């Protein structure tokens, strides 16, 4: 159980690029990082493209006004001059800026926590991986739902053979908020999502399914994906050549198969992710809208509902528990769990503690690069008419 006591010697000095007042995701980063005040300390920010608004916002967060910067380049340069300068930067800007900011941050000697999807090309990911290794720094990725501890219970059940041989992986991340096309022109946060120069090769395949793909990798102990076959459409025509709906079939190296449906035009559906892993003996299923519950179905037996915070769950799952079984948890705890692991990982990296790093399960750079592979393989498959494409 984790109830707020420190896990590292002192909080890491942390700042944000993006994530300002109008941002969709900024608050989730802050609630994840700052929940217990023992892992991260917010010291600076270049929160907004609009400098005045960013400064006003940063002051309201309690950041020293001298450390509110007009852009990330000034922030990295000025912070480098201070003895108490920033150590870790969070990148919560639209996708097309992730690569340049991450590169500049590593060059400035900072650890990086970056939004998904990480970058546009796998080559960029490999270049950043090389740079991070040279600088002795980590790059972590905020697949924000992935700190839901019942995903670790799924991982445990797969690993210990409770499901038998894994045969099928059934995934879904759909909602209906993209049915109204006026949002594409009205909302700042949606405009760049449907502009291929700013979002890359895909819309919902990157925006939604990279989360669910990572969570399925977490739950299956990184079962190796071999090939994907994708069909994608823009039901709101102005989004073409990007998609607002996609179906993907998967083939794994071990013979298992899978499917993913991702969509923002699933009319009437609030945000929903489903991960179902089907083995030869039993299945397990998790919904992000019911993150406290795991459905376990053994063939020939009554179904069981496993509930968060109970002793019958595995140690890794219960280590991330903080509220106790009688109180529900949700997205806030998930973000806090991954941020705490980022802090422990960064601290271990700083101390050269490879043993801790090796055993820590969190969305790292490798999994960020896999997210790029996923988007690009799906887009290629769809654009070539729905053919099997290697996951490479
Ligand atoms: P948004 O458009 O709502 O907000 C972007 C913010 O970044 C704004 O405050 C903007 O002023 C600021 N900004 C943009 N460029 C900047 C720059 N160069 N310097 C400083 N500030 C800058 O976008 P959003 O929906 O918050 O998405 C941001 C990122 O987060 C995207 O990569 C998106 O895919 C990701 N995201 C992740 C999750 C999740 O659950 N992990 C959820 C939503 C969005």
Short mmCIF file of C-alpha atoms and ligand atoms in Angstrom, two decimals:
data_model
loop_
_atom_site.label_atom_id
_atom_site.label_comp_id
_atom_site.label_asym_id
_atom_site.label_seq_id
_atom_site.Cartn_x
_atom_site.Cartn_y
_atom_site.Cartn_z
CA UNK A 1 0.00 0.00 0.00
CA UNK A 2 1.23 3.50 -0.75
CA UNK A 3 -0.07 6.26 1.55
CA UNK A 4 2.18 9.15 0.68
CA UNK A 5 5.46 8.49 2.47
CA UNK A 6 8.48 9.37 0.39
CA UNK A 7 10.03 6.74 -1.88
CA UNK A 8 13.02 8.79 -2.94
CA UNK A 9 15.43 10.93 -0.89
CA UNK A 10 14.01 14.29 -1.98
CA UNK A 11 11.46 15.55 -4.52
CA UNK A 12 12.79 16.07 -8.06
CA UNK A 13 12.74 19.65 -9.38
CA UNK A 14 10.17 19.52 -12.15
CA UNK A 15 8.69 21.92 -14.71
CA UNK A 16 6.27 21.84 -17.61
CA UNK A 17 6.30 22.85 -21.26
CA UNK A 18 2.65 23.24 -22.32
CA UNK A 19 -0.22 22.12 -20.14
CA UNK A 20 -1.49 25.69 -19.61
CA UNK A 21 -4.90 27.03 -18.65
CA UNK A 22 -6.67 25.92 -21.82
CA UNK A 23 -4.95 22.55 -22.14
CA UNK A 24 -6.92 19.30 -21.92
CA UNK A 25 -4.25 17.28 -20.22
CA UNK A 26 -2.14 19.67 -18.10
CA UNK A 27 -4.02 19.22 -14.84
CA UNK A 28 -3.73 15.42 -15.02
CA UNK A 29 0.07 15.76 -15.05
CA UNK A 30 0.03 18.04 -12.03
CA UNK A 31 -2.32 15.88 -10.00
CA UNK A 32 -0.21 12.83 -10.85
CA UNK A 33 3.10 14.44 -10.02
CA UNK A 34 2.15 16.53 -7.02
CA UNK A 35 -0.31 14.34 -5.13
CA UNK A 36 1.95 13.51 -2.20
CA UNK A 37 4.49 16.33 -2.51
CA UNK A 38 7.27 13.77 -2.02
CA UNK A 39 8.23 12.82 -5.57
CA UNK A 40 8.16 16.06 -7.58
CA UNK A 41 8.28 19.76 -6.81
CA UNK A 42 7.02 22.20 -9.45
CA UNK A 43 9.68 24.88 -9.91
CA UNK A 44 9.16 26.44 -13.35
CA UNK A 45 7.13 26.43 -16.53
CA UNK A 46 6.64 27.59 -20.10
CA UNK A 47 2.98 26.66 -19.88
CA UNK A 48 1.44 28.39 -22.82
CA UNK A 49 2.01 29.65 -26.36
CA UNK A 50 0.45 32.87 -25.06
CA UNK A 51 3.17 34.13 -22.68
CA UNK A 52 0.97 36.55 -20.70
CA UNK A 53 -1.65 33.90 -20.10
CA UNK A 54 1.05 31.37 -19.17
CA UNK A 55 2.55 33.75 -16.61
CA UNK A 56 -0.84 34.51 -15.08
CA UNK A 57 -1.58 30.81 -14.91
CA UNK A 58 1.81 29.90 -13.41
CA UNK A 59 1.42 32.54 -10.70
CA UNK A 60 -1.93 31.01 -9.80
CA UNK A 61 -0.21 27.65 -9.43
CA UNK A 62 2.22 29.25 -6.98
CA UNK A 63 5.30 29.11 -9.22
CA UNK A 64 7.95 31.80 -8.65
CA UNK A 65 7.18 34.48 -11.32
CA UNK A 66 10.90 34.73 -12.16
CA UNK A 67 10.75 31.12 -13.31
CA UNK A 68 7.82 31.51 -15.72
CA UNK A 69 9.36 31.59 -19.19
CA UNK A 70 8.18 32.65 -22.66
CA UNK A 71 9.36 29.41 -24.31
CA UNK A 72 11.16 26.14 -23.60
CA UNK A 73 14.52 27.26 -25.02
CA UNK A 74 14.70 30.22 -22.61
CA UNK A 75 13.53 27.97 -19.78
CA UNK A 76 16.25 25.36 -20.34
CA UNK A 77 18.96 28.05 -20.74
CA UNK A 78 17.93 30.07 -17.66
CA UNK A 79 17.35 27.07 -15.44
CA UNK A 80 20.80 25.70 -16.35
CA UNK A 81 22.34 28.79 -14.73
CA UNK A 82 20.72 28.07 -11.34
CA UNK A 83 22.07 25.77 -8.66
CA UNK A 84 18.51 24.75 -7.89
CA UNK A 85 17.58 24.44 -11.61
CA UNK A 86 15.02 22.06 -13.07
CA UNK A 87 15.96 18.35 -13.26
CA UNK A 88 12.95 16.84 -15.04
CA UNK A 89 10.76 18.39 -17.74
CA UNK A 90 7.26 17.44 -18.68
CA UNK A 91 6.22 17.88 -22.33
CA UNK A 92 2.46 18.37 -22.67
CA UNK A 93 2.33 20.21 -26.00
CA UNK A 94 0.59 19.06 -29.19
CA UNK A 95 2.28 16.04 -30.83
CA UNK A 96 4.35 17.80 -33.50
CA UNK A 97 6.49 19.53 -30.85
CA UNK A 98 7.34 16.50 -28.72
CA UNK A 99 10.47 15.54 -30.65
CA UNK A 100 12.15 18.98 -30.76
CA UNK A 101 11.42 19.72 -27.09
CA UNK A 102 12.53 16.24 -25.92
CA UNK A 103 15.77 16.57 -27.88
CA UNK A 104 16.50 20.03 -26.48
CA UNK A 105 15.70 18.82 -22.95
CA UNK A 106 18.09 15.87 -23.15
CA UNK A 107 20.78 18.13 -24.61
CA UNK A 108 20.23 20.42 -21.60
CA UNK A 109 20.82 17.42 -19.31
CA UNK A 110 17.21 16.91 -18.20
CA UNK A 111 15.15 13.78 -17.68
CA UNK A 112 12.01 13.83 -19.84
CA UNK A 113 8.38 12.91 -19.22
CA UNK A 114 6.54 13.19 -22.52
CA UNK A 115 2.99 12.90 -23.75
CA UNK A 116 1.89 10.23 -26.17
CA UNK A 117 2.14 9.54 -29.03
CA UNK A 118 5.82 10.16 -28.51
CA UNK A 119 7.05 11.23 -31.99
CA UNK A 120 6.10 10.72 -35.64
CA UNK A 121 8.84 8.33 -36.79
CA UNK A 122 10.52 5.30 -35.18
CA UNK A 123 13.88 6.73 -36.32
CA UNK A 124 13.24 9.80 -34.16
CA UNK A 125 12.54 7.50 -31.23
CA UNK A 126 15.77 5.58 -31.79
CA UNK A 127 17.74 8.83 -32.09
CA UNK A 128 16.26 10.07 -28.81
CA UNK A 129 17.02 6.70 -27.22
CA UNK A 130 20.68 7.04 -28.23
CA UNK A 131 20.84 10.61 -26.95
CA UNK A 132 19.19 9.62 -23.65
CA UNK A 133 21.74 6.82 -23.20
CA UNK A 134 24.63 9.21 -23.92
CA UNK A 135 23.29 11.71 -21.40
CA UNK A 136 22.38 9.08 -18.78
CA UNK A 137 18.77 10.30 -18.69
CA UNK A 138 15.35 8.67 -18.88
CA UNK A 139 12.40 9.34 -21.14
CA UNK A 140 9.02 8.33 -19.66
CA UNK A 141 5.67 8.35 -21.46
CA UNK A 142 2.32 9.34 -19.95
CA UNK A 143 -0.01 6.55 -20.94
CA UNK A 144 -2.19 7.95 -18.19
CA UNK A 145 -4.59 5.06 -17.58
CA UNK A 146 -1.79 2.54 -17.27
CA UNK A 147 -1.25 3.15 -13.55
CA UNK A 148 -4.58 1.42 -12.81
CA UNK A 149 -3.34 -1.36 -10.62
CA UNK A 150 -5.77 -4.01 -11.84
CA UNK A 151 -3.80 -4.01 -15.11
CA UNK A 152 -0.92 -5.36 -13.00
CA UNK A 153 -3.27 -8.04 -11.69
CA UNK A 154 -4.04 -8.99 -15.30
CA UNK A 155 -0.29 -9.13 -15.96
CA UNK A 156 0.15 -11.42 -12.95
CA UNK A 157 -2.69 -13.71 -14.07
CA UNK A 158 -1.22 -14.02 -17.57
CA UNK A 159 2.29 -14.62 -16.21
CA UNK A 160 1.28 -17.29 -13.69
CA UNK A 161 -0.81 -19.24 -16.22
CA UNK A 162 -4.20 -18.59 -14.59
CA UNK A 163 -5.69 -18.03 -18.05
CA UNK A 164 -3.84 -20.91 -19.77
CA UNK A 165 -2.30 -20.17 -23.16
CA UNK A 166 -3.18 -16.66 -24.35
CA UNK A 167 -5.14 -16.95 -27.60
CA UNK A 168 -7.00 -13.67 -28.10
CA UNK A 169 -6.56 -10.01 -27.16
CA UNK A 170 -9.71 -7.95 -27.65
CA UNK A 171 -9.30 -4.16 -27.36
CA UNK A 172 -11.52 -1.13 -27.72
CA UNK A 173 -11.14 2.58 -27.15
CA UNK A 174 -14.07 4.51 -28.55
CA UNK A 175 -16.14 7.58 -27.80
CA UNK A 176 -18.62 9.73 -29.68
CA UNK A 177 -17.31 13.23 -29.07
CA UNK A 178 -16.01 13.53 -32.64
CA UNK A 179 -19.52 13.14 -34.14
CA UNK A 180 -19.91 16.93 -34.09
CA UNK A 181 -17.50 18.27 -36.73
CA UNK A 182 -17.83 21.89 -35.54
CA UNK A 183 -15.37 21.01 -32.75
CA UNK A 184 -12.67 20.60 -35.42
CA UNK A 185 -12.70 24.34 -36.08
CA UNK A 186 -13.88 25.71 -32.73
CA UNK A 187 -11.73 23.87 -30.21
CA UNK A 188 -8.00 24.73 -29.95
CA UNK A 189 -7.33 21.24 -28.64
CA UNK A 190 -9.15 19.59 -31.56
CA UNK A 191 -7.85 21.79 -34.43
CA UNK A 192 -4.33 20.37 -34.33
CA UNK A 193 -5.65 16.82 -33.82
CA UNK A 194 -7.23 16.85 -37.31
CA UNK A 195 -4.33 18.63 -39.03
CA UNK A 196 -1.88 16.05 -40.37
CA UNK A 197 1.05 18.50 -40.25
CA UNK A 198 0.57 18.68 -36.47
CA UNK A 199 -0.68 15.22 -35.53
CA UNK A 200 1.29 12.98 -37.89
CA UNK A 201 -0.09 10.06 -39.87
CA UNK A 202 -3.14 9.33 -37.75
CA UNK A 203 -5.85 10.84 -35.57
CA UNK A 204 -7.65 8.28 -33.37
CA UNK A 205 -5.03 5.57 -33.93
CA UNK A 206 -2.57 7.88 -32.15
CA UNK A 207 -4.87 9.83 -29.87
CA UNK A 208 -6.76 6.85 -28.46
CA UNK A 209 -5.45 3.42 -29.40
CA UNK A 210 -1.81 4.01 -28.36
CA UNK A 211 -3.09 4.05 -24.74
CA UNK A 212 -4.98 0.79 -25.10
CA UNK A 213 -2.18 -0.87 -27.05
CA UNK A 214 0.31 -0.06 -24.26
CA UNK A 215 -2.10 -1.26 -21.57
CA UNK A 216 -2.54 -4.54 -23.47
CA UNK A 217 1.24 -4.90 -23.65
CA UNK A 218 1.41 -4.29 -19.91
CA UNK A 219 -1.32 -6.86 -19.24
CA UNK A 220 0.17 -9.52 -21.53
CA UNK A 221 3.77 -9.11 -20.29
CA UNK A 222 4.81 -7.53 -23.61
CA UNK A 223 3.52 -10.30 -25.85
CA UNK A 224 5.36 -9.66 -29.13
CA UNK A 225 3.22 -8.27 -31.93
CA UNK A 226 4.13 -9.63 -35.36
CA UNK A 227 1.76 -8.02 -37.86
CA UNK A 228 -1.23 -5.70 -38.09
CA UNK A 229 -3.96 -5.26 -40.69
CA UNK A 230 -5.89 -2.02 -40.50
CA UNK A 231 -8.90 -0.46 -42.18
CA UNK A 232 -9.53 3.20 -41.39
CA UNK A 233 -12.14 5.75 -42.39
CA UNK A 234 -12.99 9.43 -41.94
CA UNK A 235 -16.77 9.49 -41.44
CA UNK A 236 -16.41 13.25 -41.07
CA UNK A 237 -14.96 13.74 -44.54
CA UNK A 238 -12.97 16.90 -43.77
CA UNK A 239 -10.67 14.79 -41.56
CA UNK A 240 -9.42 12.73 -44.53
CA UNK A 241 -6.64 11.48 -44.98
CA UNK A 242 -6.70 11.14 -41.18
CA UNK A 243 -9.21 8.71 -39.69
CA UNK A 244 -11.89 9.11 -37.06
CA UNK A 245 -12.57 5.36 -36.95
CA UNK A 246 -10.30 2.33 -37.37
CA UNK A 247 -10.41 -1.43 -37.03
CA UNK A 248 -7.14 -3.28 -36.58
CA UNK A 249 -6.48 -7.03 -36.63
CA UNK A 250 -3.35 -8.30 -34.91
CA UNK A 251 -1.15 -11.39 -35.16
CA UNK A 252 1.31 -12.10 -32.37
CA UNK A 253 4.56 -14.02 -32.68
CA UNK A 254 3.31 -16.77 -30.35
CA UNK A 255 0.24 -17.50 -32.53
CA UNK A 256 -2.25 -15.41 -30.53
CA UNK A 257 -4.51 -13.02 -32.45
CA UNK A 258 -6.22 -9.76 -31.53
CA UNK A 259 -8.38 -6.88 -32.62
CA UNK A 260 -8.67 -3.18 -31.74
CA UNK A 261 -11.55 -0.82 -32.49
CA UNK A 262 -10.75 2.84 -31.97
CA UNK A 263 -13.14 5.63 -32.83
CA UNK A 264 -14.28 9.13 -31.88
CA UNK A 265 -17.53 8.74 -33.85
CA UNK A 266 -19.04 5.91 -31.78
CA UNK A 267 -22.19 8.00 -31.31
CA UNK A 268 -23.59 8.21 -27.81
CA UNK A 269 -20.66 6.45 -26.17
CA UNK A 270 -18.79 8.24 -23.41
CA UNK A 271 -15.05 7.54 -23.25
CA UNK A 272 -14.59 3.80 -22.92
CA UNK A 273 -11.68 1.44 -23.11
CA UNK A 274 -12.02 -2.31 -22.82
CA UNK A 275 -9.19 -4.82 -22.54
CA UNK A 276 -10.12 -8.48 -22.68
CA UNK A 277 -7.50 -11.21 -22.63
CA UNK A 278 -8.74 -14.66 -23.54
CA UNK A 279 -6.73 -17.75 -22.68
CA UNK A 280 -7.33 -21.47 -23.20
CA UNK A 281 -8.76 -21.84 -19.66
CA UNK A 282 -10.14 -18.45 -18.68
CA UNK A 283 -10.57 -14.79 -19.61
CA UNK A 284 -10.04 -11.52 -17.83
CA UNK A 285 -11.60 -8.18 -18.73
CA UNK A 286 -11.11 -4.57 -17.57
CA UNK A 287 -13.02 -1.38 -18.44
CA UNK A 288 -11.56 2.06 -17.77
CA UNK A 289 -15.02 3.29 -16.74
CA UNK A 290 -15.02 0.63 -13.97
CA UNK A 291 -11.33 0.64 -13.04
CA UNK A 292 -11.95 -0.86 -9.60
CA UNK A 293 -13.27 -4.12 -11.06
CA UNK A 294 -11.76 -7.00 -12.99
CA UNK A 295 -14.00 -9.64 -14.50
CA UNK A 296 -12.47 -13.13 -14.26
CA UNK A 297 -14.28 -15.90 -16.12
CA UNK A 298 -13.07 -19.48 -15.89
CA UNK A 299 -14.61 -21.83 -18.43
CA UNK A 300 -17.32 -23.94 -16.77
CA UNK A 301 -17.43 -21.92 -13.53
CA UNK A 302 -19.42 -18.91 -12.31
CA UNK A 303 -17.82 -15.58 -13.22
CA UNK A 304 -15.92 -13.71 -10.48
CA UNK A 305 -15.62 -9.98 -9.98
CA UNK A 306 -12.22 -9.15 -8.51
CA UNK A 307 -12.26 -5.87 -6.60
CA UNK A 308 -9.32 -3.52 -6.06
CA UNK A 309 -7.70 -3.32 -2.62
CA UNK A 310 -8.23 -6.95 -1.55
CA UNK A 311 -5.64 -9.41 -0.25
CA UNK A 312 -6.43 -11.95 -2.96
CA UNK A 313 -4.80 -9.65 -5.55
CA UNK A 314 -1.10 -9.87 -6.39
CA UNK A 315 1.62 -7.94 -4.51
CA UNK A 316 2.43 -5.58 -7.42
CA UNK A 317 -1.24 -4.64 -7.69
CA UNK A 318 -1.61 -3.98 -3.97
CA UNK A 319 1.66 -2.02 -3.78
CA UNK A 320 -0.06 0.68 -5.86
CA UNK A 321 -3.11 0.72 -3.60
CA UNK A 322 -3.71 3.89 -1.58
CA UNK A 323 -7.35 4.31 -0.60
CA UNK A 324 -8.39 0.84 0.56
CA UNK A 325 -11.04 -1.44 -0.90
CA UNK A 326 -14.07 0.36 0.45
CA UNK A 327 -13.29 3.58 -1.47
CA UNK A 328 -13.28 3.79 -5.24
CA UNK A 329 -10.23 4.91 -7.20
CA UNK A 330 -9.97 6.25 -10.70
CA UNK A 331 -7.88 8.18 -13.19
CA UNK A 332 -6.26 10.42 -10.53
CA UNK A 333 -4.71 7.46 -8.74
CA UNK A 334 -3.61 5.97 -12.06
CA UNK A 335 -1.71 9.14 -13.01
CA UNK A 336 -0.23 9.38 -9.49
CA UNK A 337 0.95 5.75 -9.72
CA UNK A 338 2.78 6.25 -13.00
CA UNK A 339 4.31 9.55 -11.85
CA UNK A 340 5.61 7.91 -8.67
CA UNK A 341 7.22 5.20 -10.79
CA UNK A 342 8.77 7.87 -13.04
CA UNK A 343 10.28 9.49 -9.91
CA UNK A 344 11.61 6.18 -8.59
CA UNK A 345 13.04 5.37 -12.04
CA UNK A 346 14.71 8.78 -12.43
CA UNK A 347 16.14 8.59 -8.93
CA UNK A 348 17.48 5.08 -9.64
CA UNK A 349 19.01 6.30 -12.91
CA UNK A 350 20.69 9.20 -11.07
CA UNK A 351 22.18 6.76 -8.55
CA UNK A 352 23.19 4.19 -11.21
CA UNK A 353 20.86 1.63 -9.59
CA UNK A 354 20.28 -0.66 -12.60
CA UNK A 355 18.66 -3.40 -10.48
CA UNK A 356 15.75 -1.13 -9.47
CA UNK A 357 15.38 0.12 -13.04
CA UNK A 358 15.27 -3.41 -14.45
CA UNK A 359 12.44 -4.46 -12.14
CA UNK A 360 10.29 -1.35 -12.47
CA UNK A 361 7.21 -1.68 -14.68
CA UNK A 362 6.17 1.68 -16.18
CA UNK A 363 5.66 3.28 -19.62
CA UNK A 364 9.27 3.84 -20.66
CA UNK A 365 10.91 5.01 -23.88
CA UNK A 366 10.75 1.52 -25.49
CA UNK A 367 6.99 1.53 -25.02
CA UNK A 368 6.77 5.06 -26.41
CA UNK A 369 8.64 3.92 -29.53
CA UNK A 370 6.29 0.91 -29.79
CA UNK A 371 3.42 3.42 -29.87
CA UNK A 372 5.01 5.07 -32.95
CA UNK A 373 5.48 1.63 -34.54
CA UNK A 374 1.83 0.86 -33.87
CA UNK A 375 0.50 4.07 -35.52
CA UNK A 376 2.78 3.81 -38.54
CA UNK A 377 2.14 0.11 -39.18
CA UNK A 378 -1.65 0.62 -38.91
CA UNK A 379 -1.61 3.67 -41.20
CA UNK A 380 0.58 1.86 -43.76
CA UNK A 381 -1.68 -1.20 -43.73
CA UNK A 382 -4.83 0.87 -44.24
CA UNK A 383 -3.27 3.08 -46.94
CA UNK A 384 -2.14 0.01 -48.89
CA UNK A 385 -5.72 -1.25 -49.00
CA UNK A 386 -5.90 -3.31 -45.80
CA UNK A 387 -2.92 -5.67 -46.02
CA UNK A 388 -0.85 -7.39 -43.32
CA UNK A 389 2.11 -5.21 -42.37
CA UNK A 390 5.04 -6.24 -40.17
CA UNK A 391 5.25 -4.54 -36.78
CA UNK A 392 8.81 -3.21 -36.98
P1 LIG B 1 -4.25 21.35 -26.03
O1 LIG B 1 -4.19 21.91 -27.39
O2 LIG B 1 -5.55 21.31 -25.29
O3 LIG B 1 -3.21 22.13 -25.06
C1 LIG B 1 -1.88 22.36 -25.45
C2 LIG B 1 -1.22 23.30 -24.44
O4 LIG B 1 0.16 23.44 -24.75
C3 LIG B 1 -1.81 24.71 -24.42
O5 LIG B 1 -1.76 25.21 -23.10
C4 LIG B 1 -0.85 25.49 -25.34
O6 LIG B 1 -0.84 26.88 -25.11
C5 LIG B 1 0.46 24.85 -24.91
N1 LIG B 1 1.54 24.92 -25.90
C6 LIG B 1 1.51 24.56 -27.19
N2 LIG B 1 2.73 24.73 -27.75
C7 LIG B 1 3.55 25.19 -26.79
C8 LIG B 1 4.92 25.55 -26.74
N3 LIG B 1 5.70 25.47 -27.82
N4 LIG B 1 5.43 25.99 -25.57
C9 LIG B 1 4.66 26.10 -24.46
N5 LIG B 1 3.35 25.76 -24.45
C10 LIG B 1 2.81 25.31 -25.59
O7 LIG B 1 -3.62 19.88 -26.12
P2 LIG B 1 -3.93 18.65 -25.14
O8 LIG B 1 -5.23 18.02 -25.52
O9 LIG B 1 -3.70 19.04 -23.76
O10 LIG B 1 -2.81 17.62 -25.65
C11 LIG B 1 -1.43 17.86 -25.41
C12 LIG B 1 -0.71 16.53 -25.53
O11 LIG B 1 -1.23 15.65 -24.56
C13 LIG B 1 -0.89 15.83 -26.87
O12 LIG B 1 0.29 15.16 -27.22
C14 LIG B 1 -2.00 14.80 -26.61
O13 LIG B 1 -1.91 13.66 -27.44
C15 LIG B 1 -1.71 14.45 -25.18
N6 LIG B 1 -2.89 14.02 -24.38
C16 LIG B 1 -2.72 12.94 -23.57
C17 LIG B 1 -3.73 12.52 -22.74
C18 LIG B 1 -3.45 11.36 -21.80
O14 LIG B 1 -4.38 10.82 -21.20
N7 LIG B 1 -2.20 10.98 -21.62
C19 LIG B 1 -4.97 13.18 -22.75
C20 LIG B 1 -5.12 14.29 -23.59
C21 LIG B 1 -4.05 14.70 -24.39
#
